[in-house]
PDB file of C-alpha atoms in Angstrom:
ATOM      1  CA  UNK A 587      -1.316  26.393 -19.021  1.00 44.00           C
ATOM      2  CA  UNK A 588       1.926  24.379 -19.014  1.00 58.00           C
ATOM      3  CA  UNK A 589       0.227  21.546 -17.135  1.00 63.00           C
ATOM      4  CA  UNK A 590      -2.585  21.441 -19.692  1.00 87.00           C
ATOM      5  CA  UNK A 591      -0.158  21.449 -22.633  1.00 93.00           C
ATOM      6  CA  UNK A 592       1.921  18.607 -21.210  1.00 94.00           C
ATOM      7  CA  UNK A 593      -1.160  16.585 -20.297  1.00 95.00           C
ATOM      8  CA  UNK A 594      -2.514  16.946 -23.813  1.00 95.00           C
ATOM      9  CA  UNK A 595       0.894  15.871 -25.112  1.00 96.00           C
ATOM     10  CA  UNK A 596       0.789  12.758 -22.913  1.00 97.00           C
ATOM     11  CA  UNK A 597      -2.702  11.883 -24.118  1.00 97.00           C
ATOM     12  CA  UNK A 598      -1.475  12.269 -27.702  1.00 97.00           C
ATOM     13  CA  UNK A 599       1.527  10.026 -27.041  1.00 98.00           C
ATOM     14  CA  UNK A 600      -0.786   7.381 -25.633  1.00 98.00           C
ATOM     15  CA  UNK A 601      -3.051   7.539 -28.672  1.00 97.00           C
ATOM     16  CA  UNK A 602       0.003   7.143 -30.921  1.00 98.00           C
ATOM     17  CA  UNK A 603       1.225   4.138 -28.933  1.00 98.00           C
ATOM     18  CA  UNK A 604      -2.187   2.502 -29.381  1.00 98.00           C
ATOM     19  CA  UNK A 605      -2.558   3.313 -33.091  1.00 97.00           C
ATOM     20  CA  UNK A 606      -3.484   0.000 -34.782  1.00 96.00           C
ATOM     21  CA  UNK A 607      -1.261   0.701 -37.783  1.00 96.00           C
ATOM     22  CA  UNK A 608       1.760   2.567 -36.449  1.00 97.00           C
ATOM     23  CA  UNK A 609       1.645   2.000 -32.688  1.00 97.00           C
ATOM     24  CA  UNK A 610       3.880   0.005 -30.369  1.00 97.00           C
ATOM     25  CA  UNK A 611       3.307  -3.787 -30.514  1.00 97.00           C
ATOM     26  CA  UNK A 612       3.622  -4.122 -26.722  1.00 97.00           C
ATOM     27  CA  UNK A 613       1.156  -1.327 -25.988  1.00 97.00           C
ATOM     28  CA  UNK A 614      -1.291  -2.739 -28.530  1.00 97.00           C
ATOM     29  CA  UNK A 615      -1.288  -6.103 -26.752  1.00 97.00           C
ATOM     30  CA  UNK A 616      -2.316  -4.665 -23.379  1.00 97.00           C
ATOM     31  CA  UNK A 617      -5.755  -4.733 -21.794  1.00 96.00           C
ATOM     32  CA  UNK A 618      -7.186  -3.696 -18.432  1.00 96.00           C
ATOM     33  CA  UNK A 619      -6.151  -6.904 -16.700  1.00 93.00           C
ATOM     34  CA  UNK A 620      -2.623  -7.035 -18.080  1.00 96.00           C
ATOM     35  CA  UNK A 621      -2.023  -3.419 -17.021  1.00 96.00           C
ATOM     36  CA  UNK A 622      -3.332  -3.788 -13.472  1.00 91.00           C
ATOM     37  CA  UNK A 623      -0.064  -5.157 -11.977  1.00 89.00           C
ATOM     38  CA  UNK A 624       1.871  -2.236 -13.462  1.00 94.00           C
ATOM     39  CA  UNK A 625      -0.457   0.285 -11.825  1.00 93.00           C
ATOM     40  CA  UNK A 626       0.093  -1.421  -8.481  1.00 89.00           C
ATOM     41  CA  UNK A 627       3.866  -1.509  -9.003  1.00 91.00           C
ATOM     42  CA  UNK A 628       3.995   2.174  -9.917  1.00 95.00           C
ATOM     43  CA  UNK A 629       1.941   3.118  -6.852  1.00 92.00           C
ATOM     44  CA  UNK A 630       4.447   1.305  -4.652  1.00 87.00           C
ATOM     45  CA  UNK A 631       7.340   3.069  -6.367  1.00 93.00           C
ATOM     46  CA  UNK A 632       5.655   6.401  -5.655  1.00 94.00           C
ATOM     47  CA  UNK A 633       5.353   5.400  -2.000  1.00 88.00           C
ATOM     48  CA  UNK A 634       9.019   4.344  -1.914  1.00 87.00           C
ATOM     49  CA  UNK A 635      10.235   7.643  -3.374  1.00 92.00           C
ATOM     50  CA  UNK A 636       8.102   9.599  -0.905  1.00 92.00           C
ATOM     51  CA  UNK A 637       9.384   7.501   1.987  1.00 85.00           C
ATOM     52  CA  UNK A 638      12.990   8.164   0.939  1.00 88.00           C
ATOM     53  CA  UNK A 639      12.338  11.872   0.419  1.00 92.00           C
ATOM     54  CA  UNK A 640      13.789  11.627  -3.100  1.00 95.00           C
ATOM     55  CA  UNK A 641      11.696  14.287  -4.799  1.00 96.00           C
ATOM     56  CA  UNK A 642      13.369  14.025  -8.207  1.00 96.00           C
ATOM     57  CA  UNK A 643      12.517  10.333  -8.180  1.00 96.00           C
ATOM     58  CA  UNK A 644       9.041  11.117  -6.842  1.00 97.00           C
ATOM     59  CA  UNK A 645       8.409  13.380  -9.837  1.00 97.00           C
ATOM     60  CA  UNK A 646       9.368  10.572 -12.227  1.00 97.00           C
ATOM     61  CA  UNK A 647       7.364   7.934 -10.375  1.00 97.00           C
ATOM     62  CA  UNK A 648       4.263  10.131 -10.283  1.00 97.00           C
ATOM     63  CA  UNK A 649       4.632  10.467 -14.044  1.00 97.00           C
ATOM     64  CA  UNK A 650       4.793   6.680 -14.393  1.00 97.00           C
ATOM     65  CA  UNK A 651       1.641   6.380 -12.287  1.00 97.00           C
ATOM     66  CA  UNK A 652      -0.115   9.050 -14.347  1.00 97.00           C
ATOM     67  CA  UNK A 653       0.774   7.087 -17.472  1.00 98.00           C
ATOM     68  CA  UNK A 654      -1.126   4.122 -16.074  1.00 97.00           C
ATOM     69  CA  UNK A 655      -4.217   6.297 -15.598  1.00 98.00           C
ATOM     70  CA  UNK A 656      -3.901   7.634 -19.139  1.00 98.00           C
ATOM     71  CA  UNK A 657      -3.360   4.120 -20.517  1.00 98.00           C
ATOM     72  CA  UNK A 658      -6.518   2.763 -18.858  1.00 98.00           C
ATOM     73  CA  UNK A 659      -8.497   5.786 -20.018  1.00 98.00           C
ATOM     74  CA  UNK A 660      -7.298   5.256 -23.599  1.00 98.00           C
ATOM     75  CA  UNK A 661      -8.387   1.608 -23.514  1.00 98.00           C
ATOM     76  CA  UNK A 662     -11.781   2.672 -22.187  1.00 98.00           C
ATOM     77  CA  UNK A 663     -12.167   5.348 -24.855  1.00 97.00           C
ATOM     78  CA  UNK A 664     -11.406   2.832 -27.587  1.00 97.00           C
ATOM     79  CA  UNK A 665     -14.266   0.681 -26.274  1.00 97.00           C
ATOM     80  CA  UNK A 666     -16.628   3.620 -25.996  1.00 97.00           C
ATOM     81  CA  UNK A 667     -16.794   3.343 -22.208  1.00 97.00           C
ATOM     82  CA  UNK A 668     -15.332   6.662 -21.036  1.00 97.00           C
ATOM     83  CA  UNK A 669     -12.424   9.019 -21.723  1.00 96.00           C
ATOM     84  CA  UNK A 670      -9.742  10.723 -19.648  1.00 96.00           C
ATOM     85  CA  UNK A 671     -11.902  13.822 -19.203  1.00 95.00           C
ATOM     86  CA  UNK A 672     -14.616  11.624 -17.714  1.00 96.00           C
ATOM     87  CA  UNK A 673     -12.107  10.222 -15.220  1.00 96.00           C
ATOM     88  CA  UNK A 674     -11.064  13.744 -14.226  1.00 95.00           C
ATOM     89  CA  UNK A 675     -14.692  14.886 -13.999  1.00 95.00           C
ATOM     90  CA  UNK A 676     -15.588  11.910 -11.805  1.00 95.00           C
ATOM     91  CA  UNK A 677     -12.848  12.594  -9.262  1.00 95.00           C
ATOM     92  CA  UNK A 678     -13.560  16.345  -9.339  1.00 95.00           C
ATOM     93  CA  UNK A 679     -17.216  15.727  -8.551  1.00 94.00           C
ATOM     94  CA  UNK A 680     -16.343  13.209  -5.851  1.00 91.00           C
ATOM     95  CA  UNK A 681     -13.868  15.515  -4.110  1.00 93.00           C
ATOM     96  CA  UNK A 682     -16.346  18.400  -4.055  1.00 93.00           C
ATOM     97  CA  UNK A 683     -19.135  16.112  -2.867  1.00 90.00           C
ATOM     98  CA  UNK A 684     -17.052  14.613  -0.064  1.00 88.00           C
ATOM     99  CA  UNK A 685     -15.654  17.944   1.155  1.00 90.00           C
ATOM    100  CA  UNK A 686     -18.754  19.979   2.006  1.00 90.00           C
ATOM    101  CA  UNK A 687     -16.715  21.718   4.723  1.00 88.00           C
ATOM    102  CA  UNK A 688     -14.527  23.197   1.969  1.00 90.00           C
ATOM    103  CA  UNK A 689     -16.986  23.606  -0.903  1.00 91.00           C
ATOM    104  CA  UNK A 690     -20.149  24.072   1.156  1.00 87.00           C
ATOM    105  CA  UNK A 691     -21.398  25.148   4.560  1.00 87.00           C
ATOM    106  CA  UNK A 692     -20.551  22.039   6.599  1.00 84.00           C
ATOM    107  CA  UNK A 693     -17.913  22.084   9.341  1.00 86.00           C
ATOM    108  CA  UNK A 694     -15.505  19.461  10.671  1.00 82.00           C
ATOM    109  CA  UNK A 695     -13.515  19.736  13.871  1.00 82.00           C
ATOM    110  CA  UNK A 696     -10.291  18.010  12.768  1.00 84.00           C
ATOM    111  CA  UNK A 697      -8.749  15.386  10.479  1.00 83.00           C
ATOM    112  CA  UNK A 698     -10.286  12.504  12.440  1.00 80.00           C
ATOM    113  CA  UNK A 699     -13.738  14.027  12.096  1.00 81.00           C
ATOM    114  CA  UNK A 700     -13.144  14.456   8.362  1.00 84.00           C
ATOM    115  CA  UNK A 701     -12.156  10.794   8.045  1.00 78.00           C
ATOM    116  CA  UNK A 702     -15.386   9.791   9.775  1.00 78.00           C
ATOM    117  CA  UNK A 703     -17.408  12.097   7.531  1.00 78.00           C
ATOM    118  CA  UNK A 704     -15.637  10.726   4.442  1.00 76.00           C
ATOM    119  CA  UNK A 705     -16.572   7.166   5.327  1.00 75.00           C
ATOM    120  CA  UNK A 706     -20.162   8.258   5.956  1.00 77.00           C
ATOM    121  CA  UNK A 707     -20.284   9.898   2.518  1.00 76.00           C
ATOM    122  CA  UNK A 708     -19.043   6.657   0.976  1.00 74.00           C
ATOM    123  CA  UNK A 709     -21.641   4.643   2.887  1.00 73.00           C
ATOM    124  CA  UNK A 710     -24.460   6.882   1.677  1.00 77.00           C
ATOM    125  CA  UNK A 711     -23.186   6.645  -1.894  1.00 74.00           C
ATOM    126  CA  UNK A 712     -23.149   2.841  -1.735  1.00 70.00           C
ATOM    127  CA  UNK A 713     -26.635   2.873  -0.222  1.00 72.00           C
ATOM    128  CA  UNK A 714     -27.947   5.184  -2.936  1.00 74.00           C
ATOM    129  CA  UNK A 715     -26.440   2.913  -5.584  1.00 72.00           C
ATOM    130  CA  UNK A 716     -28.204  -0.092  -4.074  1.00 67.00           C
ATOM    131  CA  UNK A 717     -24.923  -1.822  -3.248  1.00 68.00           C
ATOM    132  CA  UNK A 718     -24.184  -4.268  -0.438  1.00 70.00           C
ATOM    133  CA  UNK A 719     -25.431  -2.672   2.789  1.00 73.00           C
ATOM    134  CA  UNK A 720     -22.777  -4.258   5.002  1.00 83.00           C
ATOM    135  CA  UNK A 721     -20.375  -1.953   6.831  1.00 81.00           C
ATOM    136  CA  UNK A 722     -17.642  -3.921   5.062  1.00 84.00           C
ATOM    137  CA  UNK A 723     -19.027  -3.383   1.560  1.00 83.00           C
ATOM    138  CA  UNK A 724     -16.890  -1.906  -1.190  1.00 79.00           C
ATOM    139  CA  UNK A 725     -13.465  -2.907   0.147  1.00 83.00           C
ATOM    140  CA  UNK A 726     -11.607  -4.044  -2.943  1.00 82.00           C
ATOM    141  CA  UNK A 727     -10.327  -7.613  -2.958  1.00 84.00           C
ATOM    142  CA  UNK A 728      -7.445  -6.597  -5.199  1.00 78.00           C
ATOM    143  CA  UNK A 729      -5.761  -4.593  -2.440  1.00 80.00           C
ATOM    144  CA  UNK A 730      -2.617  -5.902  -0.762  1.00 85.00           C
ATOM    145  CA  UNK A 731      -3.974  -7.986   2.081  1.00 89.00           C
ATOM    146  CA  UNK A 732      -2.488  -5.777   4.816  1.00 90.00           C
ATOM    147  CA  UNK A 733      -4.302  -2.785   3.324  1.00 89.00           C
ATOM    148  CA  UNK A 734      -7.518  -4.755   3.091  1.00 92.00           C
ATOM    149  CA  UNK A 735      -7.103  -5.826   6.721  1.00 93.00           C
ATOM    150  CA  UNK A 736      -6.699  -2.190   7.764  1.00 93.00           C
ATOM    151  CA  UNK A 737      -9.828  -1.149   5.882  1.00 92.00           C
ATOM    152  CA  UNK A 738     -11.852  -4.057   7.281  1.00 93.00           C
ATOM    153  CA  UNK A 739     -10.794  -3.136  10.806  1.00 94.00           C
ATOM    154  CA  UNK A 740     -11.550   0.561  10.337  1.00 90.00           C
ATOM    155  CA  UNK A 741     -15.018  -0.224   9.007  1.00 89.00           C
ATOM    156  CA  UNK A 742     -15.692  -2.617  11.891  1.00 91.00           C
ATOM    157  CA  UNK A 743     -14.449   0.007  14.361  1.00 90.00           C
ATOM    158  CA  UNK A 744     -16.840   2.499  12.791  1.00 86.00           C
ATOM    159  CA  UNK A 745     -19.638   0.126  13.710  1.00 86.00           C
ATOM    160  CA  UNK A 746     -18.349  -0.022  17.304  1.00 91.00           C
ATOM    161  CA  UNK A 747     -16.572  -3.399  17.008  1.00 91.00           C
ATOM    162  CA  UNK A 748     -13.145  -2.496  18.364  1.00 94.00           C
ATOM    163  CA  UNK A 749     -11.051  -2.660  21.495  1.00 93.00           C
ATOM    164  CA  UNK A 750     -11.391   0.493  23.601  1.00 92.00           C
ATOM    165  CA  UNK A 751      -7.604   0.748  23.990  1.00 93.00           C
ATOM    166  CA  UNK A 752      -4.390  -0.902  22.843  1.00 95.00           C
ATOM    167  CA  UNK A 753      -4.199  -3.245  25.851  1.00 96.00           C
ATOM    168  CA  UNK A 754      -6.891  -5.421  24.301  1.00 95.00           C
ATOM    169  CA  UNK A 755      -4.808  -5.669  21.137  1.00 96.00           C
ATOM    170  CA  UNK A 756      -1.700  -6.706  23.082  1.00 96.00           C
ATOM    171  CA  UNK A 757      -3.684  -9.371  24.907  1.00 96.00           C
ATOM    172  CA  UNK A 758      -5.076 -10.702  21.627  1.00 96.00           C
ATOM    173  CA  UNK A 759      -1.586 -10.741  20.100  1.00 96.00           C
ATOM    174  CA  UNK A 760      -0.264 -12.834  22.975  1.00 96.00           C
ATOM    175  CA  UNK A 761      -3.235 -15.172  22.608  1.00 96.00           C
ATOM    176  CA  UNK A 762      -2.600 -15.641  18.881  1.00 96.00           C
ATOM    177  CA  UNK A 763       1.140 -16.232  19.410  1.00 96.00           C
ATOM    178  CA  UNK A 764       0.236 -18.954  21.892  1.00 95.00           C
ATOM    179  CA  UNK A 765      -2.065 -20.567  19.350  1.00 95.00           C
ATOM    180  CA  UNK A 766       0.698 -20.605  16.738  1.00 94.00           C
ATOM    181  CA  UNK A 767       3.033 -22.270  19.256  1.00 94.00           C
ATOM    182  CA  UNK A 768       0.353 -24.874  19.875  1.00 93.00           C
ATOM    183  CA  UNK A 769      -0.011 -25.551  16.154  1.00 92.00           C
ATOM    184  CA  UNK A 770       3.743 -26.024  15.798  1.00 90.00           C
ATOM    185  CA  UNK A 771       3.640 -28.498  18.694  1.00 90.00           C
ATOM    186  CA  UNK A 772       0.612 -30.378  17.328  1.00 87.00           C
ATOM    187  CA  UNK A 773       2.088 -30.591  13.845  1.00 85.00           C
ATOM    188  CA  UNK A 774      -1.331 -30.487  12.192  1.00 82.00           C
ATOM    189  CA  UNK A 775       0.126 -29.157   8.955  1.00 87.00           C
ATOM    190  CA  UNK A 776       0.413 -26.175   6.659  1.00 90.00           C
ATOM    191  CA  UNK A 777      -3.227 -25.061   6.591  1.00 91.00           C
ATOM    192  CA  UNK A 778      -3.527 -24.865  10.371  1.00 91.00           C
ATOM    193  CA  UNK A 779      -0.293 -22.881  10.636  1.00 92.00           C
ATOM    194  CA  UNK A 780      -1.319 -20.573   7.804  1.00 94.00           C
ATOM    195  CA  UNK A 781      -4.592 -19.887   9.582  1.00 94.00           C
ATOM    196  CA  UNK A 782      -2.983 -19.085  12.925  1.00 94.00           C
ATOM    197  CA  UNK A 783      -0.113 -17.038  11.471  1.00 95.00           C
ATOM    198  CA  UNK A 784      -2.722 -15.106   9.507  1.00 95.00           C
ATOM    199  CA  UNK A 785      -4.445 -14.294  12.796  1.00 96.00           C
ATOM    200  CA  UNK A 786      -1.181 -12.920  14.191  1.00 96.00           C
ATOM    201  CA  UNK A 787      -0.658 -10.717  11.143  1.00 96.00           C
ATOM    202  CA  UNK A 788      -4.238  -9.478  11.332  1.00 96.00           C
ATOM    203  CA  UNK A 789      -3.709  -8.473  14.961  1.00 96.00           C
ATOM    204  CA  UNK A 790      -0.408  -6.765  14.047  1.00 96.00           C
ATOM    205  CA  UNK A 791      -2.297  -4.673  11.509  1.00 96.00           C
ATOM    206  CA  UNK A 792      -4.759  -3.797  14.274  1.00 96.00           C
ATOM    207  CA  UNK A 793      -1.901  -2.849  16.585  1.00 96.00           C
ATOM    208  CA  UNK A 794      -0.512  -0.507  13.924  1.00 96.00           C
ATOM    209  CA  UNK A 795      -3.958   1.016  13.442  1.00 94.00           C
ATOM    210  CA  UNK A 796      -4.346   1.700  17.176  1.00 95.00           C
ATOM    211  CA  UNK A 797      -0.871   3.246  17.187  1.00 95.00           C
ATOM    212  CA  UNK A 798      -1.806   5.377  14.133  1.00 92.00           C
ATOM    213  CA  UNK A 799       1.137   3.839  12.300  1.00 94.00           C
ATOM    214  CA  UNK A 800       0.845   2.922   8.637  1.00 91.00           C
ATOM    215  CA  UNK A 801       1.471  -0.825   8.508  1.00 92.00           C
ATOM    216  CA  UNK A 802       2.988  -0.658   5.020  1.00 88.00           C
ATOM    217  CA  UNK A 803       5.321   2.186   5.956  1.00 87.00           C
ATOM    218  CA  UNK A 804       6.397   0.323   9.094  1.00 92.00           C
ATOM    219  CA  UNK A 805       7.117  -2.825   7.093  1.00 91.00           C
ATOM    220  CA  UNK A 806       9.013  -0.851   4.450  1.00 87.00           C
ATOM    221  CA  UNK A 807      11.123   0.668   7.232  1.00 89.00           C
ATOM    222  CA  UNK A 808      11.787  -2.780   8.701  1.00 94.00           C
ATOM    223  CA  UNK A 809      12.761  -4.129   5.276  1.00 92.00           C
ATOM    224  CA  UNK A 810      15.101  -1.188   4.671  1.00 90.00           C
ATOM    225  CA  UNK A 811      16.658  -1.637   8.109  1.00 93.00           C
ATOM    226  CA  UNK A 812      17.222  -5.348   7.553  1.00 95.00           C
ATOM    227  CA  UNK A 813      18.742  -4.775   4.110  1.00 95.00           C
ATOM    228  CA  UNK A 814      20.990  -2.009   5.402  1.00 93.00           C
ATOM    229  CA  UNK A 815      22.292  -4.109   8.291  1.00 95.00           C
ATOM    230  CA  UNK A 816      22.666  -7.286   6.247  1.00 96.00           C
ATOM    231  CA  UNK A 817      24.739  -5.434   3.646  1.00 96.00           C
ATOM    232  CA  UNK A 818      26.850  -4.078   6.485  1.00 95.00           C
ATOM    233  CA  UNK A 819      27.372  -7.659   7.703  1.00 95.00           C
ATOM    234  CA  UNK A 820      28.550  -8.658   4.222  1.00 95.00           C
ATOM    235  CA  UNK A 821      30.987  -5.741   4.187  1.00 95.00           C
ATOM    236  CA  UNK A 822      32.318  -6.574   7.646  1.00 94.00           C
ATOM    237  CA  UNK A 823      32.792 -10.213   6.668  1.00 95.00           C
ATOM    238  CA  UNK A 824      34.612  -9.161   3.491  1.00 95.00           C
ATOM    239  CA  UNK A 825      36.879  -6.887   5.550  1.00 94.00           C
ATOM    240  CA  UNK A 826      37.946 -10.044   7.380  1.00 92.00           C
ATOM    241  CA  UNK A 827      38.554 -11.915   4.150  1.00 94.00           C
ATOM    242  CA  UNK A 828      35.432 -14.041   4.437  1.00 94.00           C
ATOM    243  CA  UNK A 829      31.896 -14.303   3.132  1.00 94.00           C
ATOM    244  CA  UNK A 830      28.799 -14.729   5.261  1.00 93.00           C
ATOM    245  CA  UNK A 831      28.153 -18.343   4.155  1.00 93.00           C
ATOM    246  CA  UNK A 832      31.637 -19.232   5.435  1.00 94.00           C
ATOM    247  CA  UNK A 833      30.704 -18.082   8.929  1.00 94.00           C
ATOM    248  CA  UNK A 834      28.642 -19.935  11.488  1.00 93.00           C
ATOM    249  CA  UNK A 835      25.454 -18.488  12.922  1.00 94.00           C
ATOM    250  CA  UNK A 836      27.212 -17.302  16.086  1.00 95.00           C
ATOM    251  CA  UNK A 837      29.759 -15.331  14.063  1.00 95.00           C
ATOM    252  CA  UNK A 838      27.025 -13.963  11.832  1.00 96.00           C
ATOM    253  CA  UNK A 839      25.070 -12.807  14.881  1.00 96.00           C
ATOM    254  CA  UNK A 840      28.180 -11.039  16.138  1.00 95.00           C
ATOM    255  CA  UNK A 841      28.440  -9.195  12.833  1.00 96.00           C
ATOM    256  CA  UNK A 842      24.748  -8.285  13.040  1.00 95.00           C
ATOM    257  CA  UNK A 843      25.316  -6.737  16.462  1.00 95.00           C
ATOM    258  CA  UNK A 844      28.382  -4.900  15.153  1.00 94.00           C
ATOM    259  CA  UNK A 845      26.365  -3.574  12.207  1.00 94.00           C
ATOM    260  CA  UNK A 846      23.730  -2.312  14.640  1.00 93.00           C
ATOM    261  CA  UNK A 847      26.424  -0.663  16.768  1.00 92.00           C
ATOM    262  CA  UNK A 848      27.932   1.072  13.722  1.00 90.00           C
ATOM    263  CA  UNK A 849      24.506   2.284  12.665  1.00 88.00           C
ATOM    264  CA  UNK A 850      23.762   3.677  16.128  1.00 86.00           C
ATOM    265  CA  UNK A 851      27.165   5.404  16.240  1.00 83.00           C
ATOM    266  CA  UNK A 852      26.480   7.093  12.902  1.00 80.00           C
ATOM    267  CA  UNK A 853      22.946   8.124  13.803  1.00 72.00           C
ATOM    268  CA  UNK A 854      22.965  11.877  14.542  1.00 56.00           C
ATOM    269  CA  UNK A 855      19.982  11.401  16.838  1.00 52.00           C
TER     270      UNK A 855
END
């Protein structure tokens, strides 16, 4: 009951914010397109809180993300398109439809089998709707490109277009690195380098997929590691009465190695 009461309160707050006479000027200016970047930002903040294991922050960030759903639903209701209840009904129906092993008589062996079945359900739904019949149909172009790359690769793998093991991915990665080196040597310009570096990144996404590692989570971890160690370098330089820009690259590298050593010494594992 408490969940329902608070959700109704949130819907009421959103209606008040969008009231043409007494609402908030900023909220009244928004439309679907202007809100889209905020939804993406909030989703990333949810992921960050989950990654850090900060559950108080996760609660707040999930609320921010829910607000984006409510905001879009309010805009749609004002245009007579759909309402929040329709959004909830749509996802309820979809979840029941795509989980016949829970809400019906079907069976799945494990999580991998469920993922395969899920994609098959989606394919049949696209087919029934008369959408693009390609195995790559329905992958949103608004996704971060690494996510889109992952989805493209998974769909292609579902059609049998994939390396049988990770060794093929390593070989392709070495090939693409060689091609980037060649482009640097040829000096053919920005577009050629962008194309070849893109190939490397695409293969790195494939490597993460074969390793069952989330590419975004891995990159977030790498970013956090770099930030942590760089800040440690700044602290170590300050302890010596200097700043990083005052030091040469050799001295900076020495501080980087010291920061790594400190981190390893403090790691309980």
